[in-house]
Amino acid sequence: MVNYNRALATLITVFFFWGFVAASNGIFIPFCKSHFELSQFQSQLIDFTFYGGYFIGSVMLWLGSQLSGTDILNKIGYKNGIVYGLFISIVGALLMIPAVNVGSFSFILTAFFVIALGFSLQQTAAQPFAVALGNPESGAHRLNLAGGVNSFGTLLGPILVSFILFGAVGSANKEVSITSINTLYLILAGVFLAVALFFLFSKLPRVTTDEKIERGFGALVYPQLVWGMVAIFVYVGVEVTIQSNMGALLKMPEFGGYEESKISMFISLYWGSLMIGRWTGAVSAFSLSKTTKNVLTVVVPFLAFGVILLSNLLNGEDIGPLWIYAVCIAVLIAGFFIGAEKPAQTLLVFSILGVIAMLIGLFTTGKVALYAFISGGLCCSIMWPCIFALSITGLGKFTSQGSSFLIMMILGGAIIPPIQGYIADITNIHASYWVTVACFIYLAFFAVKVRSVLIKQGLNPDVTTSGGH
């Protein structure tokens, strides 16, 4: 059997940079707000264009396949899809340099949009491609591994970007130089190019499928999918908006009054929280004894927390204030045991925990409120596979179409952050976090509703799930 370990390793680097760039927005947004003197709503347009690019890219691919009656990605091949997507992202990264140099915020938004269009094509191609690089039976394990690397990218992104933009840790430098931004996006463009060239000249399998394209909107007759599309929209929106508005929250005196150059530790802890949950969720992907799974469910999240602490320590941060966050991780572990690997039950548990965490954040200030908001990352960490699995259960021949509709709902990351930004402008940034409470309440409702819907259809809502997005 052909060994594709090298190809898989290179493919996984693409997953890393999706997370790296997306999480880095948490550093770039407050910089743009200060540099361009933007309102909180305007600063959130970065997420609007970035996640909007994902949505537009998915819609374009779906419409093209519908109109032609051919799966376009299947026709060009998943390998070429990744290569084309990388080249599109290279164009976006290079566009960022003149955009920043001429000082045009709208030009910067355009560059973000182009980067995201490339990411959309890469993501649509890379996930089935990862499954094809080896035995189909172990495909889920490869996706879990890729998801874990993606989460590692979300952890390191804010730290490395902050270092490139603001210089050495502890520096009094609070201003971002144009040269630093040019360096950042030249590095990204160079890495994207290196990965694209490797894929272009590598002998990789031609991945195809005989699945027929289902025209129209037949999948929408299934209520679990319709409710699930809203759930994905809300889930991605709340996951993104918590950290996208956090830079403004951290500038408030009652939350520490931090400058942009000092917030990376908290942004990395938020994205690291998603990594903690996803690494823990990945334990269920392996055939292990119940005792071993239980032990790993306790050990893995603290190991992941150790990686977060070590990353920030090496970056010169004082990690002393972070140790108390272990209490939040203990609550996460309890949530996993209560969820019992059942997607509807797990989703309900973490949605309720999300509501509680956001309310604690709203009714307190200081470190207690900050860590409550950051723990929203722990609550979101396991939601993607739960929502996705429940939403496509029972769709039969419409499963592929339903999956495409769900991926389009990443649009929530483009819509909900600006809504919170607008509310922050007319009230204040702290009060704007009521938006996150509403999101977690809907996700709890979905967990109850979809279970009822599936039972009425004679389907099992308690199928085992694992991994993360």
Coordinates of C-alpha atoms in Angstrom, one line a residue:
M1 CA 0.0 0.0 0.0
V2 CA 1.3 3.5 -0.9
N3 CA 2.5 5.5 2.1
Y4 CA 1.0 9.0 2.0
N5 CA 2.3 10.2 5.4
R6 CA 4.4 12.9 3.8
A7 CA 1.4 14.2 1.8
L8 CA -0.8 14.0 4.9
A9 CA 1.8 16.0 6.9
T10 CA 1.9 18.7 4.3
L11 CA -1.9 18.7 4.0
I12 CA -2.2 19.2 7.7
T13 CA -0.1 22.4 7.5
V14 CA -3.0 23.9 5.5
F15 CA -5.3 23.1 8.4
F16 CA -2.8 24.9 10.7
F17 CA -2.8 28.1 8.7
W18 CA -6.6 28.3 8.5
G19 CA -6.6 28.4 12.3
F20 CA -3.5 30.6 12.5
V21 CA -5.0 33.4 10.3
A22 CA -8.6 33.2 11.7
A23 CA -7.4 33.5 15.3
S24 CA -5.0 36.3 14.4
N25 CA -7.9 38.5 13.6
G26 CA -8.3 38.9 17.3
I27 CA -5.0 40.9 17.3
F28 CA -5.5 42.6 14.0
I29 CA -9.1 43.9 14.7
P30 CA -8.2 46.1 17.7
F31 CA -5.1 47.4 15.8
C32 CA -7.3 48.4 12.8
K33 CA -9.9 50.0 15.2
S34 CA -7.2 52.3 16.7
H35 CA -5.2 52.9 13.5
F36 CA -8.2 53.8 11.4
E37 CA -10.3 55.3 14.3
L38 CA -13.2 52.9 13.6
S39 CA -16.3 52.3 15.6
Q40 CA -16.7 48.8 17.2
F41 CA -19.2 47.9 14.4
Q42 CA -16.8 49.0 11.7
S43 CA -13.9 47.0 13.3
Q44 CA -16.0 43.9 13.1
L45 CA -16.3 44.3 9.3
I46 CA -13.0 42.3 9.2
D47 CA -14.8 39.2 10.4
F48 CA -17.8 40.1 8.1
T49 CA -15.5 40.0 5.0
F50 CA -13.4 37.1 6.2
Y51 CA -16.3 34.7 7.0
G52 CA -18.4 36.2 4.2
G53 CA -15.6 35.1 1.9
Y54 CA -16.1 31.5 3.1
F55 CA -19.8 31.8 2.5
I56 CA -19.5 33.3 -1.0
G57 CA -16.9 30.8 -2.0
S58 CA -19.1 27.9 -0.9
V59 CA -22.1 29.3 -2.7
M60 CA -20.2 29.9 -5.9
L61 CA -18.9 26.3 -5.9
W62 CA -22.4 24.9 -5.1
L63 CA -24.1 27.0 -7.8
G64 CA -21.5 26.0 -10.4
S65 CA -22.1 22.4 -9.6
Q66 CA -25.9 22.8 -9.7
L67 CA -25.9 24.6 -13.0
S68 CA -23.5 22.3 -14.7
G69 CA -24.9 19.1 -13.2
T70 CA -21.3 18.2 -12.3
D71 CA -19.4 18.2 -9.1
I72 CA -16.8 20.8 -10.0
L73 CA -14.4 19.9 -7.3
N74 CA -14.6 16.2 -8.2
K75 CA -13.9 17.1 -11.8
I76 CA -10.8 19.2 -11.2
G77 CA -9.6 16.9 -8.3
Y78 CA -9.2 17.6 -4.7
K79 CA -5.4 18.1 -5.1
N80 CA -5.9 20.8 -7.7
G81 CA -8.7 22.4 -5.6
I82 CA -6.2 22.8 -2.7
V83 CA -3.6 24.2 -5.1
Y84 CA -6.0 26.7 -6.7
G85 CA -7.2 27.8 -3.2
L86 CA -3.7 28.4 -2.0
F87 CA -2.9 30.5 -5.0
I88 CA -6.0 32.6 -4.4
S89 CA -4.9 33.1 -0.7
I90 CA -1.4 34.1 -1.9
V91 CA -3.0 36.9 -4.0
G92 CA -5.0 38.0 -0.9
A93 CA -1.9 38.0 1.3
L94 CA 0.0 40.1 -1.2
L95 CA -2.9 42.5 -1.7
M96 CA -2.7 43.2 2.0
I97 CA 0.7 44.9 1.6
P98 CA -0.4 47.7 -0.7
A99 CA -3.7 47.9 1.2
V100 CA -1.9 48.7 4.4
N101 CA 0.7 51.0 2.8
V102 CA -2.0 53.2 1.2
G103 CA -3.9 53.2 4.5
S104 CA -7.2 52.1 2.9
F105 CA -9.5 50.1 5.3
S106 CA -11.8 49.1 2.4
F107 CA -8.7 47.8 0.5
I108 CA -7.7 45.8 3.6
L109 CA -11.2 44.3 3.8
T110 CA -10.9 43.3 0.1
A111 CA -7.6 41.5 0.8
F112 CA -9.2 39.6 3.7
F113 CA -12.1 38.6 1.4
V114 CA -9.7 37.2 -1.2
I115 CA -7.7 35.2 1.4
A116 CA -11.0 33.7 2.7
L117 CA -12.1 32.8 -0.9
G118 CA -9.0 30.7 -1.1
F119 CA -9.5 29.2 2.3
S120 CA -13.1 28.2 1.3
L121 CA -11.9 26.2 -1.7
Q122 CA -9.0 24.7 0.3
Q123 CA -11.3 23.6 3.1
T124 CA -13.9 22.1 0.8
A125 CA -11.2 20.1 -0.9
A126 CA -8.9 19.2 2.0
Q127 CA -11.3 17.4 4.3
P128 CA -12.4 14.6 1.8
F129 CA -8.8 14.5 0.6
A130 CA -7.5 13.8 4.1
V131 CA -9.9 10.9 4.3
A132 CA -8.6 9.5 0.9
L133 CA -5.0 9.5 2.0
G134 CA -5.1 6.1 3.6
N135 CA -7.6 3.4 4.7
P136 CA -11.1 4.8 4.6
E137 CA -11.7 3.2 8.1
S138 CA -9.1 5.5 9.6
G139 CA -10.3 8.6 7.7
A140 CA -12.0 10.0 10.8
H141 CA -8.8 9.7 12.8
R142 CA -6.9 11.7 10.1
L143 CA -9.6 14.4 10.3
N144 CA -9.3 14.5 14.1
L145 CA -5.6 14.9 13.8
A146 CA -6.0 17.7 11.3
G147 CA -8.6 19.4 13.5
G148 CA -6.2 19.2 16.4
V149 CA -3.4 20.8 14.3
N150 CA -6.0 23.5 13.2
S151 CA -6.6 24.3 16.9
F152 CA -2.9 24.5 17.6
G153 CA -2.8 27.1 14.8
T154 CA -5.5 29.1 16.6
L155 CA -3.4 29.0 19.8
L156 CA -0.1 30.1 18.2
G157 CA -1.6 32.6 15.7
P158 CA -2.3 35.5 18.2
I159 CA 1.1 34.9 20.0
L160 CA 3.2 34.9 16.8
V161 CA 1.3 37.7 15.1
S162 CA 1.6 39.9 18.2
F163 CA 5.3 39.2 18.3
I164 CA 5.8 40.1 14.6
L165 CA 3.7 43.3 14.9
F166 CA 4.7 44.6 18.3
G167 CA 8.3 43.2 18.6
A168 CA 9.8 41.6 21.6
V169 CA 7.6 40.9 24.6
G170 CA 7.8 43.5 27.3
S171 CA 8.7 46.2 24.8
A172 CA 7.2 49.6 25.3
N173 CA 6.4 49.7 21.6
K174 CA 2.6 50.1 21.2
E175 CA 2.6 51.2 17.6
V176 CA 2.5 48.8 14.7
S177 CA 5.0 49.6 11.9
I178 CA 4.0 49.2 8.2
T179 CA 7.2 47.2 7.8
S180 CA 6.0 44.7 10.4
I181 CA 2.7 44.2 8.7
N182 CA 4.5 43.8 5.3
T183 CA 6.7 41.1 6.9
L184 CA 3.8 39.2 8.3
Y185 CA 1.9 38.9 5.0
L186 CA 5.0 38.2 3.0
I187 CA 5.7 35.3 5.4
L188 CA 2.2 34.0 4.9
A189 CA 2.3 34.4 1.2
G190 CA 5.7 32.6 1.1
V191 CA 4.4 29.7 3.2
F192 CA 1.2 29.4 1.1
L193 CA 3.4 29.3 -2.0
A194 CA 5.7 26.6 -0.6
V195 CA 2.7 24.4 0.3
A196 CA 1.1 25.0 -3.1
L197 CA 4.2 24.1 -5.0
F198 CA 4.7 20.9 -3.0
F199 CA 1.1 19.8 -3.8
L200 CA 1.5 20.8 -7.4
F201 CA 4.6 18.7 -8.0
S202 CA 3.7 15.7 -5.7
K203 CA 2.4 12.4 -7.1
L204 CA -0.9 12.1 -5.1
P205 CA -4.0 10.0 -5.7
R206 CA -6.7 11.2 -8.0
V207 CA -9.7 11.4 -5.6
T208 CA -13.0 11.0 -7.2
T209 CA -16.6 10.0 -6.3
D210 CA -19.4 8.5 -8.2
E211 CA -22.0 10.3 -6.1
K212 CA -24.7 12.0 -8.2
I213 CA -25.3 15.7 -7.8
E214 CA -28.8 16.3 -6.3
R215 CA -30.3 19.4 -8.0
G216 CA -32.5 21.8 -6.2
F217 CA -33.2 22.1 -2.5
G218 CA -34.5 18.7 -1.6
A219 CA -32.5 18.4 1.6
L220 CA -34.4 21.3 3.1
V221 CA -37.5 19.2 3.6
Y222 CA -35.7 17.6 6.6
P223 CA -36.4 19.8 9.7
Q224 CA -33.2 18.5 11.4
L225 CA -31.2 20.1 8.6
V226 CA -33.1 23.4 8.7
W227 CA -32.8 23.8 12.4
G228 CA -29.2 22.6 12.1
M229 CA -28.3 25.3 9.6
V230 CA -29.4 28.0 12.0
A231 CA -27.5 26.2 14.8
I232 CA -24.2 26.2 12.7
F233 CA -24.8 29.9 11.9
V234 CA -25.3 30.7 15.6
Y235 CA -22.4 28.4 16.7
V236 CA -19.8 29.9 14.4
G237 CA -21.1 33.4 15.1
V238 CA -20.8 33.0 18.9
E239 CA -17.4 31.3 18.6
V240 CA -16.0 34.2 16.6
T241 CA -17.7 37.1 18.2
I242 CA -16.6 36.3 21.8
Q243 CA -12.9 36.8 20.8
S244 CA -13.4 39.4 18.1
N245 CA -14.9 41.9 20.5
M246 CA -12.6 40.8 23.4
G247 CA -9.8 43.3 22.4
A248 CA -12.2 46.2 23.0
L249 CA -13.4 44.6 26.3
L250 CA -9.8 44.2 27.5
K251 CA -9.2 48.0 27.0
M252 CA -11.9 48.8 29.6
P253 CA -10.3 49.8 33.0
E254 CA -12.5 47.3 34.9
F255 CA -11.0 44.5 32.6
G256 CA -7.4 45.6 32.9
G257 CA -7.1 48.5 30.5
Y258 CA -4.7 46.5 28.3
E259 CA -3.1 47.9 25.1
E260 CA -3.3 46.0 21.8
S261 CA 0.3 44.8 22.3
K262 CA -0.6 43.1 25.6
I263 CA -3.8 41.1 24.7
S264 CA -2.3 38.2 22.8
M265 CA -2.1 36.0 26.0
F266 CA -5.9 36.2 26.5
I267 CA -6.8 35.8 22.8
S268 CA -4.5 32.7 22.7
L269 CA -6.1 31.3 25.8
Y270 CA -9.5 31.7 24.2
W271 CA -8.5 29.8 21.0
G272 CA -6.5 27.4 23.2
S273 CA -9.7 26.6 25.0
L274 CA -11.2 25.3 21.8
M275 CA -8.0 23.2 21.3
I276 CA -8.5 21.8 24.9
G277 CA -12.0 20.7 24.1
R278 CA -11.2 19.3 20.6
W279 CA -8.2 17.3 21.8
T280 CA -10.4 15.9 24.6
G281 CA -13.2 15.1 22.1
A282 CA -10.7 13.3 19.8
V283 CA -10.2 10.7 22.5
S284 CA -13.5 9.1 21.5
A285 CA -12.3 8.6 18.0
F286 CA -10.1 5.7 19.0
S287 CA -10.9 2.1 20.0
L288 CA -9.9 2.3 23.7
S289 CA -11.2 0.6 26.8
K290 CA -13.7 2.6 28.9
T291 CA -11.2 3.0 31.7
T292 CA -8.5 4.3 29.3
K293 CA -11.0 6.7 27.8
N294 CA -12.0 8.0 31.2
V295 CA -8.4 8.5 32.2
L296 CA -7.5 10.3 29.0
T297 CA -10.6 12.5 29.3
V298 CA -9.2 13.8 32.5
V299 CA -5.5 14.0 31.5
V300 CA -5.7 15.3 27.9
P301 CA -7.4 18.6 28.7
F302 CA -4.7 19.5 31.3
L303 CA -1.9 18.4 28.9
A304 CA -3.5 20.8 26.3
F305 CA -3.6 23.5 29.0
G306 CA 0.1 22.9 29.6
V307 CA 0.8 23.5 25.9
I308 CA -1.0 26.9 26.2
L309 CA 0.9 27.8 29.3
L310 CA 4.2 26.8 27.8
S311 CA 3.6 28.7 24.5
N312 CA 2.9 31.9 26.5
L313 CA 5.8 31.3 28.8
L314 CA 8.2 31.0 25.9
N315 CA 6.7 34.2 24.6
G316 CA 7.8 35.9 27.8
E317 CA 4.4 36.3 29.3
D318 CA 3.6 36.1 33.1
I319 CA 1.4 33.0 33.1
G320 CA 0.7 33.2 36.9
P321 CA -2.8 34.7 36.4
L322 CA -3.7 31.9 34.1
W323 CA -3.4 29.0 36.5
I324 CA -6.9 29.6 38.1
Y325 CA -8.4 28.8 34.6
A326 CA -7.8 25.1 35.6
V327 CA -11.2 25.4 37.4
C328 CA -12.9 26.1 34.1
I329 CA -11.2 23.0 32.6
A330 CA -12.4 20.9 35.4
V331 CA -16.0 22.0 34.6
L332 CA -15.3 21.0 30.9
I333 CA -14.2 17.5 32.0
A334 CA -17.4 17.1 34.0
G335 CA -19.4 18.2 31.0
F336 CA -17.8 15.5 28.9
F337 CA -18.7 12.8 31.4
I338 CA -22.3 14.1 31.6
G339 CA -22.6 14.2 27.8
A340 CA -21.6 10.5 27.7
E341 CA -20.5 10.8 24.0
K342 CA -24.1 11.4 22.9
P343 CA -24.3 14.4 20.5
A344 CA -27.7 15.9 21.6
Q345 CA -26.9 15.4 25.3
T346 CA -23.4 16.8 24.9
L347 CA -24.6 19.8 23.0
L348 CA -27.3 20.6 25.6
V349 CA -24.8 20.3 28.4
F350 CA -22.2 22.7 26.8
S351 CA -24.9 25.1 25.6
I352 CA -26.2 25.4 29.2
L353 CA -22.6 25.9 30.5
G354 CA -22.2 28.5 27.8
V355 CA -25.2 30.4 29.0
I356 CA -24.0 30.2 32.7
A357 CA -20.5 31.4 31.7
M358 CA -21.8 34.4 29.7
L359 CA -24.1 35.4 32.5
I360 CA -21.2 35.3 35.0
G361 CA -19.2 37.4 32.7
L362 CA -22.0 40.0 32.3
F363 CA -22.8 40.3 36.0
T364 CA -19.1 40.5 37.2
T365 CA -15.9 42.3 36.1
G366 CA -12.2 41.8 36.3
K367 CA -10.5 38.4 36.0
V368 CA -13.7 36.4 37.0
A369 CA -15.7 38.0 34.1
L370 CA -12.8 37.7 31.7
Y371 CA -12.2 34.0 32.3
A372 CA -16.0 33.4 32.2
F373 CA -16.1 34.9 28.7
I374 CA -12.9 33.1 27.6
S375 CA -14.4 29.8 28.9
G376 CA -17.0 30.2 26.1
G377 CA -14.2 28.7 24.0
L378 CA -14.4 25.5 26.0
C379 CA -18.2 25.4 25.6
C380 CA -17.9 25.9 21.8
S381 CA -15.1 23.4 21.3
I382 CA -17.2 20.3 20.9
M383 CA -20.3 21.8 19.2
W384 CA -19.4 21.5 15.5
P385 CA -19.4 17.7 15.3
C386 CA -22.5 17.4 17.5
I387 CA -24.5 19.9 15.4
F388 CA -23.2 18.5 12.1
A389 CA -23.9 14.8 13.0
L390 CA -27.4 15.5 14.2
S391 CA -28.3 17.7 11.3
I392 CA -27.4 15.2 8.5
T393 CA -28.8 12.2 10.3
G394 CA -31.5 10.5 8.1
L395 CA -30.8 12.6 4.9
G396 CA -29.9 9.7 2.7
K397 CA -29.1 10.7 -0.8
F398 CA -29.4 14.4 0.2
T399 CA -26.5 14.0 2.7
S400 CA -23.9 15.7 0.5
Q401 CA -26.3 18.6 -0.4
G402 CA -27.2 19.0 3.3
S403 CA -23.5 19.1 4.2
S404 CA -22.9 21.9 1.7
F405 CA -25.8 23.9 3.1
L406 CA -24.3 23.5 6.6
I407 CA -20.9 24.6 5.6
M408 CA -22.4 27.7 4.0
M409 CA -23.7 28.7 7.4
I410 CA -20.2 29.6 8.5
L411 CA -21.7 32.9 7.4
G412 CA -22.6 33.3 11.1
G413 CA -19.0 34.3 11.7
A414 CA -19.6 37.3 9.3
I415 CA -22.9 38.5 10.7
I416 CA -23.0 38.1 14.5
P417 CA -19.7 39.9 15.4
P418 CA -20.9 43.1 13.6
I419 CA -24.2 42.9 15.3
Q420 CA -22.5 42.7 18.7
G421 CA -20.2 45.6 17.6
Y422 CA -23.3 47.7 16.7
I423 CA -24.8 46.9 20.1
A424 CA -21.5 47.9 21.8
D425 CA -21.6 51.2 20.0
I426 CA -25.1 52.1 21.3
T427 CA -24.6 50.6 24.8
N428 CA -21.1 49.5 25.8
I429 CA -18.8 46.6 25.0
H430 CA -19.5 44.7 28.2
A431 CA -23.3 44.9 27.8
S432 CA -22.9 43.7 24.2
Y433 CA -22.1 40.2 25.4
W434 CA -25.8 39.6 25.9
V435 CA -25.6 38.6 22.2
T436 CA -23.6 35.5 23.3
V437 CA -26.2 34.6 25.8
A438 CA -28.9 34.6 23.1
C439 CA -26.7 32.4 20.9
F440 CA -26.1 29.7 23.6
I441 CA -29.8 29.7 24.5
Y442 CA -30.7 28.9 20.8
L443 CA -28.1 26.1 20.8
A444 CA -29.6 24.6 23.9
F445 CA -33.0 24.8 22.2
F446 CA -31.7 23.1 19.1
A447 CA -30.3 20.2 21.2
V448 CA -33.7 19.5 22.6
K449 CA -35.6 20.2 19.4
V450 CA -33.4 18.0 17.1
R451 CA -33.6 15.1 19.5
S452 CA -37.4 15.3 19.3
V453 CA -37.4 15.6 15.5
L454 CA -35.1 12.6 15.0
I455 CA -37.1 10.4 17.4
K456 CA -40.3 11.2 15.6
Q457 CA -38.6 10.0 12.4
G458 CA -37.6 6.7 14.1
L459 CA -33.9 7.7 14.1
N460 CA -31.4 7.4 16.9
P461 CA -30.2 10.8 18.2
D462 CA -27.6 9.3 20.4
V463 CA -25.0 8.1 17.8
T464 CA -21.5 8.4 19.1
T465 CA -19.5 11.5 17.9
S466 CA -16.0 12.8 18.2
G467 CA -13.5 15.3 16.9
G468 CA -14.1 19.0 16.2
H469 CA -14.1 21.7 13.7

